[in-house]
Each structure stands twice: as structure tokens, then as C-alpha cells.
Coordinates of C-alpha atoms in Angstrom, one line a residue:
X1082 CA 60.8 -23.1 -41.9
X1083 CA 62.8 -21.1 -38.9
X1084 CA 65.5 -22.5 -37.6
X1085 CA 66.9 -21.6 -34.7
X1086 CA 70.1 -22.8 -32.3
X1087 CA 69.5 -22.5 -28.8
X1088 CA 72.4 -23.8 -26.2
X1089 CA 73.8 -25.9 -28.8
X1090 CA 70.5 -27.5 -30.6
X1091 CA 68.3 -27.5 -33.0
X1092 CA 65.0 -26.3 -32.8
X1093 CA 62.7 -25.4 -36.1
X1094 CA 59.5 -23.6 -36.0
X1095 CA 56.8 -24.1 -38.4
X1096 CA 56.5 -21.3 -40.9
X1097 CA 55.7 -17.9 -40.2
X1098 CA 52.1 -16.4 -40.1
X1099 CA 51.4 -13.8 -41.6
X1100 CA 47.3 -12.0 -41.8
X1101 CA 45.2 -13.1 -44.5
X1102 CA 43.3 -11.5 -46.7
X1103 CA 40.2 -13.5 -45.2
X1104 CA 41.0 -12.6 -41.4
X1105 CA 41.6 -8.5 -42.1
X1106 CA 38.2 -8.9 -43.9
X1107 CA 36.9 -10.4 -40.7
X1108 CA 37.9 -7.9 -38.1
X1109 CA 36.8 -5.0 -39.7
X1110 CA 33.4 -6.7 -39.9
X1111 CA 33.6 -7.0 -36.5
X1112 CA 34.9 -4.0 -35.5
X1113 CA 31.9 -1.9 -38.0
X1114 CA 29.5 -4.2 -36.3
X1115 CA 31.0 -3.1 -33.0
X1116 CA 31.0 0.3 -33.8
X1117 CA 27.4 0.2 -35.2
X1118 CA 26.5 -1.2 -32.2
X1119 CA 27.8 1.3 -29.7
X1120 CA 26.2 4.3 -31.8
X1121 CA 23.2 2.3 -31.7
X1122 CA 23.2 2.2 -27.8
X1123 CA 25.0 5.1 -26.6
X1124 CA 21.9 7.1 -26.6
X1125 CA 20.3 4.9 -24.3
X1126 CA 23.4 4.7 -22.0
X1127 CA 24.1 8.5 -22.3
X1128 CA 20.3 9.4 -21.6
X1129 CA 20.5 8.0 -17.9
X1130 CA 20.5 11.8 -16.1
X1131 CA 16.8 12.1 -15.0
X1132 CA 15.4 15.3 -16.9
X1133 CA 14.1 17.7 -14.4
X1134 CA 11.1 18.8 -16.1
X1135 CA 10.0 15.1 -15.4
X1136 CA 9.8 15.9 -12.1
X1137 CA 8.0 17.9 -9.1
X1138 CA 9.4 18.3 -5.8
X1139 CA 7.2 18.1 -2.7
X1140 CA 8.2 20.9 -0.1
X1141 CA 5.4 19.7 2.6
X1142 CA 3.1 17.1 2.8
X1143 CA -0.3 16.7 4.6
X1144 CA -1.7 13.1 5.4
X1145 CA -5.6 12.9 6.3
X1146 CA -8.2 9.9 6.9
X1147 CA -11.2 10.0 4.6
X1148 CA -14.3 8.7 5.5
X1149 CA -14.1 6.0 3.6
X1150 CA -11.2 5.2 5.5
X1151 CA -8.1 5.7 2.8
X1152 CA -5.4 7.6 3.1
X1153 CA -5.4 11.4 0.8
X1154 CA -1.8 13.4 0.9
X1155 CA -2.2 16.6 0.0
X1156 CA 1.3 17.9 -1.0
X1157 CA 2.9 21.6 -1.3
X1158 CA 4.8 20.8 -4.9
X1159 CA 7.3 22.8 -6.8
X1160 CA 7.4 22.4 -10.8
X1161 CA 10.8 23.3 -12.5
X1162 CA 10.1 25.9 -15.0
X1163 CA 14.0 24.6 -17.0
X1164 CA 14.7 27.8 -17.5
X1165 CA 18.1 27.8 -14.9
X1166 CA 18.6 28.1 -12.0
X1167 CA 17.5 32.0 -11.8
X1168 CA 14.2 31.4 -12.6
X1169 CA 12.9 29.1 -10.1
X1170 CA 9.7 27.1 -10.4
X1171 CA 6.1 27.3 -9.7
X1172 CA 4.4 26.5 -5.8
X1173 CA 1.0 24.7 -6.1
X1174 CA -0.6 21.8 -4.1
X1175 CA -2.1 19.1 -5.4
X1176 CA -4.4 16.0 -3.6
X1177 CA -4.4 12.2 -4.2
X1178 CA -5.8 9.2 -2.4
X1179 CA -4.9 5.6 -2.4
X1180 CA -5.4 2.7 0.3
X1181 CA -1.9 3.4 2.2
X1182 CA 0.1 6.3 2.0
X1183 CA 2.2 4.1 -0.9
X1184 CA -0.6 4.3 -2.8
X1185 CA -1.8 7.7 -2.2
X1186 CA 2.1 9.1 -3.3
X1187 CA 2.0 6.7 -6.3
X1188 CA -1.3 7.7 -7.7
X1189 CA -0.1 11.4 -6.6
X1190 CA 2.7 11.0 -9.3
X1191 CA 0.6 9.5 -11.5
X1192 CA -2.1 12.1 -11.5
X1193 CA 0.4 14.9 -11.7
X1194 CA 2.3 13.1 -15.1
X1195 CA 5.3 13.2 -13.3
X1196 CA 8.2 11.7 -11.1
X1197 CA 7.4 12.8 -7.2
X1198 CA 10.4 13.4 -5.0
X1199 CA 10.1 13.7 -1.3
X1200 CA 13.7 14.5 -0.4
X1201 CA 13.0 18.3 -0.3
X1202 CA 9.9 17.8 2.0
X1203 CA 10.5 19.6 4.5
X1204 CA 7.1 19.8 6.6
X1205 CA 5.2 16.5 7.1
X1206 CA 1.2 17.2 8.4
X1207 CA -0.9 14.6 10.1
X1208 CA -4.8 15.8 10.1
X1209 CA -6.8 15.6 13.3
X1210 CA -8.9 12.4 12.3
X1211 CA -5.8 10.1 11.0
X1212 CA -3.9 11.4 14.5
X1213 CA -7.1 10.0 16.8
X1214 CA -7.1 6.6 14.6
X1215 CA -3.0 6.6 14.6
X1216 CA -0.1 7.6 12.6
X1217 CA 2.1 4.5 13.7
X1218 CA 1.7 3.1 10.2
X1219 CA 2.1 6.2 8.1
X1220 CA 4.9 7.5 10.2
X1221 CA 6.9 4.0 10.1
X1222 CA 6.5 4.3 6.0
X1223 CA 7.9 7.7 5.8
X1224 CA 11.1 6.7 8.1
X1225 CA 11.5 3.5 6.8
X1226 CA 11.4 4.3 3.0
X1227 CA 13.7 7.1 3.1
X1228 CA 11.8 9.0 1.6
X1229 CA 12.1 12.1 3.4
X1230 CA 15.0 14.0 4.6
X1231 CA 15.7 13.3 8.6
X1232 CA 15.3 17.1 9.1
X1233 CA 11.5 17.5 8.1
X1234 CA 8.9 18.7 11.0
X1235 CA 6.6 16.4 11.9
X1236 CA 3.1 18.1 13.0
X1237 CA -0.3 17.5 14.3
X1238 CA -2.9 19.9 12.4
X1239 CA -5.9 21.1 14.8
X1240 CA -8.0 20.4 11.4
X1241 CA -7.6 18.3 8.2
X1242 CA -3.9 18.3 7.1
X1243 CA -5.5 19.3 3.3
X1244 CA -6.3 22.9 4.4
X1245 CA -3.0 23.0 6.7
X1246 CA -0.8 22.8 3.4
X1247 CA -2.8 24.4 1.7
X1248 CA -2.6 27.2 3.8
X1249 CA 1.6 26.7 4.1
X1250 CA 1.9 26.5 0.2
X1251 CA 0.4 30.3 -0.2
X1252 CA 2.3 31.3 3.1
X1253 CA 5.4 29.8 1.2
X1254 CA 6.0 32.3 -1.4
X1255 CA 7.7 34.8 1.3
X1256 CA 9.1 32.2 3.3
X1257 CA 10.2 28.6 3.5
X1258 CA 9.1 25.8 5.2

């Protein structure tokens, strides 16, 4: 037992602790546990940078009305080659259709395998047919979403939108959207 005189009395104090044998075994179960755990995880926490060979950047997009009345993109993409910066990519278009122009991007990212990002899209085309029937719908997605930057040009092709890009992506390689 302590004792201990404080302002003239008495005080005593039960006897002092000291660590077990028991409770040192106990925290360094805890703390190997805890260790094991955060090796176990940190992968999956450290792996949260979005590879860039998972994705494809569109540069222009072109929006046109089938006859079946759905909604095909044709898009103006970039692939990352991941060999640095210096080395650039490959320029190539690709098509997709879907019921709204959701859809059509979606099954645009599926087909191509890969993450589709619209914030370098720099040219948006609306084809002849989809501009007589009305672009309110497509072009209220594209603004509302966020999806593009608020810098892209917004046109009206004379003819389908599909053959516009098409004709921008080859045009491309010597100068940019």
C-alpha cells in the first residue's frame, strides 16, 4: 500500500500495478493482428489511382437518330499507349447505340473494354435527322451530367453526325479539335 500525506491527512492508495505477463501477451496479439490486417488491406487502399490504360478519352462526339429510333454516338477516342507522356496515344472512332444517349455512352464503354471519359470532348455533333426530331433531351443530359467540359462546340452536321467525326478524327492527326 502507498501512503501518502496531503495537507495534513492521510490518504492510501491501493497497490501499485504493474503489466502482466497475460496483458503484454495480449497487446502484441493485437497489435500483429493489427499489423496483419493493414498489410492485408493497404493494397486495396493504395490501388485507388485509376490506371490509364483502363481508359479512352473521347475528343469529339457525334449523336445521330437511327431508324429504329435509338440513339448511336459515334465518338473520336484517344487510347493511351503508357508509354509517357512523349509518346502519345492512338486516334480512332468507334460507334455504339443504346435507347438514350446514357445508354448509348455506357454500352460505348462497354464495347470498347474500357472506362470512357468525356471531359476532353471537345466537339459535340448532332446529325441532321436527331436535329429535325430535337436535341432538347440529348443536349440537357450532356449539360446536366457534367460530362463535358463547358468549352466544347456544339454543332449541327448537314449529314449524319457518324461520318462528321469520322471525318474530324482523320483531320485530327494535324490538328486539334
Amino acid at each position: 500500500r502507498l501512503s501518502v500525506w496531503v495537507c495534513g491527512e492521510s490518504r492510501e492508495y491501493g497497490r501499485v500495478r504493474t503489466v502482466t505477463k497475460r496483458k503484454q501477451l495480449i497487446f502484441y496479439k493485437v497489435a500483429v493482428i493489427g499489423v496483419a490486417l493493414l498489410f492485408l488491406f493497404y493494397p486495396v487502399i493504395a490501388d485507388k489511382q485509376p490506371q490509364i490504360d483502363a481508359r479512352v478519352m473521347i475528343t469529339a462526339i457525334g449523336v445521330d437518330k437511327t431508324e429504329q429510333d435509338k440513339i448511336m454516338i459515334t465518338a473520336a477516342i484517344s487510347v493511351a499507349s503508357g508509354g509517357g507522356e512523349s509518346s502519345g496515344g492512338r486516334e480512332t472512332t468507334a460507334s455504339a447505340e443504346g435507347d438514350d444517349l446514357s445508354d448509348a455512352i455506357d454500352s460505348l464503354a462497354r464495347a470498347l473494354g474500357k472506362d470512357a471519359q468525356l471531359s476532353h470532348c471537345g466537339l459535340v455533333a448532332f446529325g441532321r435527322e436527331l436535329c429535325m426530331s430535337g436535341v432538347e433531351e440529348e443536349v440537357s443530359y450532356l449539360v446536366a451530367s457534367g460530362l463535358i467540359s463547358d468549352g466544347a462546340s456544339v454543332i449541327a452536321a448537314d449529314g449524319t453526325a457518324e461520318e462528321f467525326i469520322e471525318g474530324a478524327a482523320c483531320f485530327s492527326e494535324y490538328a486539334a479539335f
